[in-house]
Structures are given as C-alpha cells and as structure tokens.
Amino acid sequence: SRNAILNPNKLLHAGNKYNWEGCVDIRNGDKLTSKASWGKFWLVEKNMMLFGEIHVTVKNQKKKLVCKIISTAGIRPGGY
C-alpha cells in the first residue's frame, strides 16, 4: 500500500457535507478531537482528476459526537 497523495501541492478542497443528526451542541470551552478515514475514490477521465471522500467524526472531551463530516478532495494529475 502507499499514500493516496504523492504531491500535496496538487490537492484541492472540493467541498464539505455536515451531518448534525444525533450530535450534541458545541459549548464554549469544549475540547474537540477529530478522526478521519478515506471513503470512496473516483477518477474523472476528462481531466484525469482523482476525487476522494474523507469521512471525519468530531467528538468532545466527554466522547460525545459533535458532528459527522464528509469532505471531498480533488487531486490533480501528478499528485496521485
């Protein structure tokens, strides 16, 4: 296996989707931690752009879920 991104200069942020269902409100003073993992990947052959989903969970110091995020990243040719 290898890293998904070989050249970080070719990485583009394409968007976020936020899911607040089942999450607690963020309060002043909360300490938040996030964990991320790669989801699906797809290639747009027209411009050879590789896209990938990054699944992120954010929890507070009490381990309560604060937010679920799916970020989409685009990687230009030469970056993957």
PDB file of N, CA and C in Angstrom:
ATOM      1  N   SER A   1       0.837  -1.177   0.000  1.00  0.00           N
ATOM      2  CA  SER A   1       0.000   0.000   0.000  1.00  0.00           C
ATOM      3  C   SER A   1       0.884   1.243   0.000  1.00  0.00           C
ATOM      4  N   ARG A   2       0.307   2.378  -0.404  1.00  0.00           N
ATOM      5  CA  ARG A   2       1.047   3.640  -0.449  1.00  0.00           C
ATOM      6  C   ARG A   2       0.111   4.772  -0.090  1.00  0.00           C
ATOM      7  N   ASN A   3       0.671   5.942   0.094  1.00  0.00           N
ATOM      8  CA  ASN A   3      -0.147   7.120   0.380  1.00  0.00           C
ATOM      9  C   ASN A   3      -1.031   7.457  -0.815  1.00  0.00           C
ATOM     10  N   ALA A   4      -2.226   7.958  -0.547  1.00  0.00           N
ATOM     11  CA  ALA A   4      -3.140   8.365  -1.623  1.00  0.00           C
ATOM     12  C   ALA A   4      -2.645   9.637  -2.303  1.00  0.00           C
ATOM     13  N   ILE A   5      -1.953  10.479  -1.570  1.00  0.00           N
ATOM     14  CA  ILE A   5      -1.489  11.759  -2.114  1.00  0.00           C
ATOM     15  C   ILE A   5       0.038  11.753  -2.146  1.00  0.00           C
ATOM     16  N   LEU A   6       0.591  11.767  -3.352  1.00  0.00           N
ATOM     17  CA  LEU A   6       2.042  11.765  -3.506  1.00  0.00           C
ATOM     18  C   LEU A   6       2.622  13.172  -3.513  1.00  0.00           C
ATOM     19  N   ASN A   7       1.837  14.146  -3.976  1.00  0.00           N
ATOM     20  CA  ASN A   7       2.292  15.534  -4.030  1.00  0.00           C
ATOM     21  C   ASN A   7       1.193  16.429  -3.453  1.00  0.00           C
ATOM     22  N   PRO A   8       1.339  16.876  -2.198  1.00  0.00           N
ATOM     23  CA  PRO A   8       0.298  17.693  -1.564  1.00  0.00           C
ATOM     24  C   PRO A   8       0.003  19.002  -2.295  1.00  0.00           C
ATOM     25  N   ASN A   9       0.929  19.476  -3.119  1.00  0.00           N
ATOM     26  CA  ASN A   9       0.686  20.705  -3.883  1.00  0.00           C
ATOM     27  C   ASN A   9      -0.411  20.527  -4.927  1.00  0.00           C
ATOM     28  N   LYS A  10      -0.762  19.293  -5.240  1.00  0.00           N
ATOM     29  CA  LYS A  10      -1.795  19.006  -6.239  1.00  0.00           C
ATOM     30  C   LYS A  10      -3.167  18.771  -5.600  1.00  0.00           C
ATOM     31  N   LEU A  11      -3.263  18.913  -4.282  1.00  0.00           N
ATOM     32  CA  LEU A  11      -4.503  18.658  -3.546  1.00  0.00           C
ATOM     33  C   LEU A  11      -5.403  19.888  -3.556  1.00  0.00           C
ATOM     34  N   LEU A  12      -6.677  19.672  -3.865  1.00  0.00           N
ATOM     35  CA  LEU A  12      -7.678  20.738  -3.857  1.00  0.00           C
ATOM     36  C   LEU A  12      -8.826  20.339  -2.945  1.00  0.00           C
ATOM     37  N   HIS A  13      -9.370  21.295  -2.209  1.00  0.00           N
ATOM     38  CA  HIS A  13     -10.563  21.051  -1.397  1.00  0.00           C
ATOM     39  C   HIS A  13     -11.778  21.304  -2.272  1.00  0.00           C
ATOM     40  N   ALA A  14     -12.688  20.335  -2.342  1.00  0.00           N
ATOM     41  CA  ALA A  14     -13.837  20.469  -3.236  1.00  0.00           C
ATOM     42  C   ALA A  14     -15.159  20.699  -2.507  1.00  0.00           C
ATOM     43  N   GLY A  15     -15.241  20.401  -1.214  1.00  0.00           N
ATOM     44  CA  GLY A  15     -16.490  20.662  -0.507  1.00  0.00           C
ATOM     45  C   GLY A  15     -16.655  19.832   0.745  1.00  0.00           C
ATOM     46  N   ASN A  16     -17.640  20.224   1.564  1.00  0.00           N
ATOM     47  CA  ASN A  16     -17.983  19.523   2.800  1.00  0.00           C
ATOM     48  C   ASN A  16     -19.481  19.292   2.867  1.00  0.00           C
ATOM     49  N   LYS A  17     -19.866  18.162   3.471  1.00  0.00           N
ATOM     50  CA  LYS A  17     -21.255  17.890   3.837  1.00  0.00           C
ATOM     51  C   LYS A  17     -21.252  17.624   5.334  1.00  0.00           C
ATOM     52  N   TYR A  18     -22.093  18.359   6.064  1.00  0.00           N
ATOM     53  CA  TYR A  18     -22.164  18.228   7.513  1.00  0.00           C
ATOM     54  C   TYR A  18     -23.434  17.487   7.905  1.00  0.00           C
ATOM     55  N   ASN A  19     -23.304  16.564   8.857  1.00  0.00           N
ATOM     56  CA  ASN A  19     -24.447  15.824   9.380  1.00  0.00           C
ATOM     57  C   ASN A  19     -24.472  16.034  10.892  1.00  0.00           C
ATOM     58  N   TRP A  20     -25.527  16.693  11.356  1.00  0.00           N
ATOM     59  CA  TRP A  20     -25.655  17.021  12.776  1.00  0.00           C
ATOM     60  C   TRP A  20     -26.603  16.072  13.508  1.00  0.00           C
ATOM     61  N   GLU A  21     -27.184  15.083  12.815  1.00  0.00           N
ATOM     62  CA  GLU A  21     -28.138  14.162  13.453  1.00  0.00           C
ATOM     63  C   GLU A  21     -27.459  13.365  14.559  1.00  0.00           C
ATOM     64  N   GLY A  22     -28.097  13.317  15.718  1.00  0.00           N
ATOM     65  CA  GLY A  22     -27.579  12.550  16.843  1.00  0.00           C
ATOM     66  C   GLY A  22     -26.372  13.185  17.514  1.00  0.00           C
ATOM     67  N   CYS A  23     -26.118  14.446  17.220  1.00  0.00           N
ATOM     68  CA  CYS A  23     -24.945  15.137  17.757  1.00  0.00           C
ATOM     69  C   CYS A  23     -25.346  16.110  18.861  1.00  0.00           C
ATOM     70  N   VAL A  24     -24.412  16.356  19.769  1.00  0.00           N
ATOM     71  CA  VAL A  24     -24.647  17.332  20.836  1.00  0.00           C
ATOM     72  C   VAL A  24     -24.129  18.693  20.376  1.00  0.00           C
ATOM     73  N   ASP A  25     -24.630  19.745  21.000  1.00  0.00           N
ATOM     74  CA  ASP A  25     -24.175  21.098  20.680  1.00  0.00           C
ATOM     75  C   ASP A  25     -22.744  21.315  21.166  1.00  0.00           C
ATOM     76  N   ILE A  26     -22.015  22.119  20.443  1.00  0.00           N
ATOM     77  CA  ILE A  26     -20.680  22.533  20.877  1.00  0.00           C
ATOM     78  C   ILE A  26     -20.855  23.664  21.888  1.00  0.00           C
ATOM     79  N   ARG A  27     -20.132  23.563  22.990  1.00  0.00           N
ATOM     80  CA  ARG A  27     -20.214  24.577  24.037  1.00  0.00           C
ATOM     81  C   ARG A  27     -18.867  25.280  24.178  1.00  0.00           C
ATOM     82  N   ASN A  28     -18.920  26.529  24.607  1.00  0.00           N
ATOM     83  CA  ASN A  28     -17.700  27.288  24.847  1.00  0.00           C
ATOM     84  C   ASN A  28     -16.798  26.508  25.801  1.00  0.00           C
ATOM     85  N   GLY A  29     -15.546  26.335  25.441  1.00  0.00           N
ATOM     86  CA  GLY A  29     -14.594  25.613  26.286  1.00  0.00           C
ATOM     87  C   GLY A  29     -14.450  24.144  25.944  1.00  0.00           C
ATOM     88  N   ASP A  30     -15.317  23.605  25.083  1.00  0.00           N
ATOM     89  CA  ASP A  30     -15.183  22.200  24.680  1.00  0.00           C
ATOM     90  C   ASP A  30     -13.834  21.964  24.017  1.00  0.00           C
ATOM     91  N   LYS A  31     -13.282  20.791  24.258  1.00  0.00           N
ATOM     92  CA  LYS A  31     -12.067  20.360  23.566  1.00  0.00           C
ATOM     93  C   LYS A  31     -12.499  19.305  22.557  1.00  0.00           C
ATOM     94  N   LEU A  32     -12.300  19.616  21.291  1.00  0.00           N
ATOM     95  CA  LEU A  32     -12.769  18.749  20.221  1.00  0.00           C
ATOM     96  C   LEU A  32     -11.619  17.951  19.625  1.00  0.00           C
ATOM     97  N   THR A  33     -11.922  16.700  19.307  1.00  0.00           N
ATOM     98  CA  THR A  33     -10.961  15.857  18.597  1.00  0.00           C
ATOM     99  C   THR A  33     -11.655  15.293  17.365  1.00  0.00           C
ATOM    100  N   SER A  34     -10.876  15.065  16.339  1.00  0.00           N
ATOM    101  CA  SER A  34     -11.449  14.511  15.111  1.00  0.00           C
ATOM    102  C   SER A  34     -10.634  13.309  14.663  1.00  0.00           C
ATOM    103  N   LYS A  35     -11.326  12.385  14.025  1.00  0.00           N
ATOM    104  CA  LYS A  35     -10.696  11.215  13.416  1.00  0.00           C
ATOM    105  C   LYS A  35     -11.200  11.140  11.990  1.00  0.00           C
ATOM    106  N   ALA A  36     -10.298  10.794  11.084  1.00  0.00           N
ATOM    107  CA  ALA A  36     -10.660  10.772   9.664  1.00  0.00           C
ATOM    108  C   ALA A  36     -10.211   9.471   9.013  1.00  0.00           C
ATOM    109  N   SER A  37     -10.952   9.077   7.992  1.00  0.00           N
ATOM    110  CA  SER A  37     -10.577   7.922   7.176  1.00  0.00           C
ATOM    111  C   SER A  37     -11.040   8.172   5.749  1.00  0.00           C
ATOM    112  N   TRP A  38     -10.348   7.557   4.806  1.00  0.00           N
ATOM    113  CA  TRP A  38     -10.727   7.698   3.398  1.00  0.00           C
ATOM    114  C   TRP A  38     -11.978   6.887   3.118  1.00  0.00           C
ATOM    115  N   GLY A  39     -12.841   7.428   2.278  1.00  0.00           N
ATOM    116  CA  GLY A  39     -14.023   6.729   1.783  1.00  0.00           C
ATOM    117  C   GLY A  39     -13.774   6.309   0.346  1.00  0.00           C
ATOM    118  N   LYS A  40     -14.759   6.528  -0.506  1.00  0.00           N
ATOM    119  CA  LYS A  40     -14.639   6.098  -1.903  1.00  0.00           C
ATOM    120  C   LYS A  40     -13.779   7.071  -2.709  1.00  0.00           C
ATOM    121  N   PHE A  41     -13.214   6.553  -3.795  1.00  0.00           N
ATOM    122  CA  PHE A  41     -12.433   7.331  -4.760  1.00  0.00           C
ATOM    123  C   PHE A  41     -13.046   7.172  -6.133  1.00  0.00           C
ATOM    124  N   TRP A  42     -12.916   8.190  -6.997  1.00  0.00           N
ATOM    125  CA  TRP A  42     -13.331   8.066  -8.389  1.00  0.00           C
ATOM    126  C   TRP A  42     -12.479   8.981  -9.252  1.00  0.00           C
ATOM    127  N   LEU A  43     -12.316   8.576 -10.498  1.00  0.00           N
ATOM    128  CA  LEU A  43     -11.486   9.314 -11.446  1.00  0.00           C
ATOM    129  C   LEU A  43     -12.368   9.933 -12.517  1.00  0.00           C
ATOM    130  N   VAL A  44     -12.180  11.220 -12.771  1.00  0.00           N
ATOM    131  CA  VAL A  44     -12.849  11.897 -13.880  1.00  0.00           C
ATOM    132  C   VAL A  44     -11.854  11.867 -15.042  1.00  0.00           C
ATOM    133  N   GLU A  45     -12.131  10.990 -16.011  1.00  0.00           N
ATOM    134  CA  GLU A  45     -11.172  10.756 -17.086  1.00  0.00           C
ATOM    135  C   GLU A  45     -10.962  11.976 -17.981  1.00  0.00           C
ATOM    136  N   LYS A  46     -11.972  12.825 -18.097  1.00  0.00           N
ATOM    137  CA  LYS A  46     -11.870  14.002 -18.966  1.00  0.00           C
ATOM    138  C   LYS A  46     -10.652  14.862 -18.617  1.00  0.00           C
ATOM    139  N   ASN A  47     -10.423  15.061 -17.321  1.00  0.00           N
ATOM    140  CA  ASN A  47      -9.277  15.872 -16.890  1.00  0.00           C
ATOM    141  C   ASN A  47      -8.311  15.097 -15.992  1.00  0.00           C
ATOM    142  N   MET A  48      -8.547  13.774 -15.869  1.00  0.00           N
ATOM    143  CA  MET A  48      -7.714  12.876 -15.056  1.00  0.00           C
ATOM    144  C   MET A  48      -7.593  13.350 -13.609  1.00  0.00           C
ATOM    145  N   MET A  49      -8.672  13.928 -13.119  1.00  0.00           N
ATOM    146  CA  MET A  49      -8.730  14.398 -11.735  1.00  0.00           C
ATOM    147  C   MET A  49      -9.240  13.246 -10.864  1.00  0.00           C
ATOM    148  N   LEU A  50      -8.518  12.943  -9.804  1.00  0.00           N
ATOM    149  CA  LEU A  50      -8.916  11.912  -8.856  1.00  0.00           C
ATOM    150  C   LEU A  50      -9.611  12.583  -7.678  1.00  0.00           C
ATOM    151  N   PHE A  51     -10.803  12.094  -7.340  1.00  0.00           N
ATOM    152  CA  PHE A  51     -11.551  12.626  -6.203  1.00  0.00           C
ATOM    153  C   PHE A  51     -11.649  11.553  -5.128  1.00  0.00           C
ATOM    154  N   GLY A  52     -11.683  11.988  -3.886  1.00  0.00           N
ATOM    155  CA  GLY A  52     -11.835  11.068  -2.770  1.00  0.00           C
ATOM    156  C   GLY A  52     -12.637  11.704  -1.655  1.00  0.00           C
ATOM    157  N   GLU A  53     -13.351  10.849  -0.938  1.00  0.00           N
ATOM    158  CA  GLU A  53     -14.108  11.312   0.227  1.00  0.00           C
ATOM    159  C   GLU A  53     -13.297  11.052   1.485  1.00  0.00           C
ATOM    160  N   ILE A  54     -13.329  12.013   2.389  1.00  0.00           N
ATOM    161  CA  ILE A  54     -12.693  11.876   3.697  1.00  0.00           C
ATOM    162  C   ILE A  54     -13.809  11.933   4.736  1.00  0.00           C
ATOM    163  N   HIS A  55     -13.989  10.844   5.469  1.00  0.00           N
ATOM    164  CA  HIS A  55     -15.035  10.753   6.486  1.00  0.00           C
ATOM    165  C   HIS A  55     -14.440  11.159   7.835  1.00  0.00           C
ATOM    166  N   VAL A  56     -15.026  12.189   8.441  1.00  0.00           N
ATOM    167  CA  VAL A  56     -14.499  12.756   9.687  1.00  0.00           C
ATOM    168  C   VAL A  56     -15.576  12.686  10.767  1.00  0.00           C
ATOM    169  N   THR A  57     -15.191  12.238  11.951  1.00  0.00           N
ATOM    170  CA  THR A  57     -16.070  12.323  13.118  1.00  0.00           C
ATOM    171  C   THR A  57     -15.401  13.256  14.126  1.00  0.00           C
ATOM    172  N   VAL A  58     -16.213  14.118  14.719  1.00  0.00           N
ATOM    173  CA  VAL A  58     -15.715  15.079  15.708  1.00  0.00           C
ATOM    174  C   VAL A  58     -16.421  14.793  17.030  1.00  0.00           C
ATOM    175  N   LYS A  59     -15.627  14.648  18.098  1.00  0.00           N
ATOM    176  CA  LYS A  59     -16.181  14.386  19.429  1.00  0.00           C
ATOM    177  C   LYS A  59     -15.632  15.398  20.422  1.00  0.00           C
ATOM    178  N   ASN A  60     -16.402  15.595  21.497  1.00  0.00           N
ATOM    179  CA  ASN A  60     -15.941  16.500  22.556  1.00  0.00           C
ATOM    180  C   ASN A  60     -15.159  15.714  23.612  1.00  0.00           C
ATOM    181  N   GLN A  61     -14.747  16.397  24.657  1.00  0.00           N
ATOM    182  CA  GLN A  61     -13.932  15.783  25.702  1.00  0.00           C
ATOM    183  C   GLN A  61     -14.676  14.683  26.457  1.00  0.00           C
ATOM    184  N   LYS A  62     -15.990  14.650  26.366  1.00  0.00           N
ATOM    185  CA  LYS A  62     -16.789  13.602  27.008  1.00  0.00           C
ATOM    186  C   LYS A  62     -17.066  12.446  26.053  1.00  0.00           C
ATOM    187  N   LYS A  63     -16.389  12.460  24.883  1.00  0.00           N
ATOM    188  CA  LYS A  63     -16.536  11.430  23.842  1.00  0.00           C
ATOM    189  C   LYS A  63     -17.920  11.447  23.201  1.00  0.00           C
ATOM    190  N   LYS A  64     -18.632  12.570  23.337  1.00  0.00           N
ATOM    191  CA  LYS A  64     -19.948  12.731  22.705  1.00  0.00           C
ATOM    192  C   LYS A  64     -19.756  13.232  21.280  1.00  0.00           C
ATOM    193  N   LEU A  65     -20.533  12.671  20.364  1.00  0.00           N
ATOM    194  CA  LEU A  65     -20.446  13.052  18.961  1.00  0.00           C
ATOM    195  C   LEU A  65     -20.939  14.480  18.763  1.00  0.00           C
ATOM    196  N   VAL A  66     -20.129  15.295  18.109  1.00  0.00           N
ATOM    197  CA  VAL A  66     -20.443  16.699  17.859  1.00  0.00           C
ATOM    198  C   VAL A  66     -20.854  16.913  16.401  1.00  0.00           C
ATOM    199  N   CYS A  67     -20.202  16.210  15.478  1.00  0.00           N
ATOM    200  CA  CYS A  67     -20.503  16.395  14.058  1.00  0.00           C
ATOM    201  C   CYS A  67     -19.893  15.261  13.244  1.00  0.00           C
ATOM    202  N   LYS A  68     -20.569  14.920  12.146  1.00  0.00           N
ATOM    203  CA  LYS A  68     -20.024  13.988  11.156  1.00  0.00           C
ATOM    204  C   LYS A  68     -19.873  14.770   9.855  1.00  0.00           C
ATOM    205  N   ILE A  69     -18.715  14.666   9.248  1.00  0.00           N
ATOM    206  CA  ILE A  69     -18.407  15.448   8.048  1.00  0.00           C
ATOM    207  C   ILE A  69     -17.909  14.516   6.952  1.00  0.00           C
ATOM    208  N   ILE A  70     -18.349  14.778   5.737  1.00  0.00           N
ATOM    209  CA  ILE A  70     -17.739  14.146   4.570  1.00  0.00           C
ATOM    210  C   ILE A  70     -17.129  15.269   3.745  1.00  0.00           C
ATOM    211  N   SER A  71     -15.808  15.275   3.677  1.00  0.00           N
ATOM    212  CA  SER A  71     -15.086  16.250   2.856  1.00  0.00           C
ATOM    213  C   SER A  71     -14.724  15.584   1.542  1.00  0.00           C
ATOM    214  N   THR A  72     -14.819  16.339   0.474  1.00  0.00           N
ATOM    215  CA  THR A  72     -14.399  15.841  -0.829  1.00  0.00           C
ATOM    216  C   THR A  72     -13.124  16.563  -1.220  1.00  0.00           C
ATOM    217  N   ALA A  73     -12.131  15.775  -1.629  1.00  0.00           N
ATOM    218  CA  ALA A  73     -10.851  16.331  -2.057  1.00  0.00           C
ATOM    219  C   ALA A  73     -10.607  15.948  -3.508  1.00  0.00           C
ATOM    220  N   GLY A  74     -10.056  16.873  -4.256  1.00  0.00           N
ATOM    221  CA  GLY A  74      -9.641  16.608  -5.624  1.00  0.00           C
ATOM    222  C   GLY A  74      -8.126  16.591  -5.685  1.00  0.00           C
ATOM    223  N   ILE A  75      -7.591  15.638  -6.438  1.00  0.00           N
ATOM    224  CA  ILE A  75      -6.144  15.536  -6.595  1.00  0.00           C
ATOM    225  C   ILE A  75      -5.839  15.628  -8.084  1.00  0.00           C
ATOM    226  N   ARG A  76      -5.100  16.657  -8.453  1.00  0.00           N
ATOM    227  CA  ARG A  76      -4.773  16.873  -9.863  1.00  0.00           C
ATOM    228  C   ARG A  76      -3.727  15.863 -10.334  1.00  0.00           C
ATOM    229  N   PRO A  77      -3.654  15.637 -11.650  1.00  0.00           N
ATOM    230  CA  PRO A  77      -2.633  14.730 -12.182  1.00  0.00           C
ATOM    231  C   PRO A  77      -1.239  15.118 -11.678  1.00  0.00           C
ATOM    232  N   GLY A  78      -0.467  14.104 -11.355  1.00  0.00           N
ATOM    233  CA  GLY A  78       0.860  14.320 -10.785  1.00  0.00           C
ATOM    234  C   GLY A  78       0.860  14.297  -9.273  1.00  0.00           C
ATOM    235  N   GLY A  79      -0.329  14.293  -8.685  1.00  0.00           N
ATOM    236  CA  GLY A  79      -0.445  14.273  -7.232  1.00  0.00           C
ATOM    237  C   GLY A  79      -0.844  12.926  -6.669  1.00  0.00           C
ATOM    238  N   TYR A  80      -1.196  11.983  -7.547  1.00  0.00           N
ATOM    239  CA  TYR A  80      -1.603  10.653  -7.074  1.00  0.00           C
ATOM    240  C   TYR A  80      -0.830   9.558  -7.761  1.00  0.00           C
TER     241      TYR A  80
END
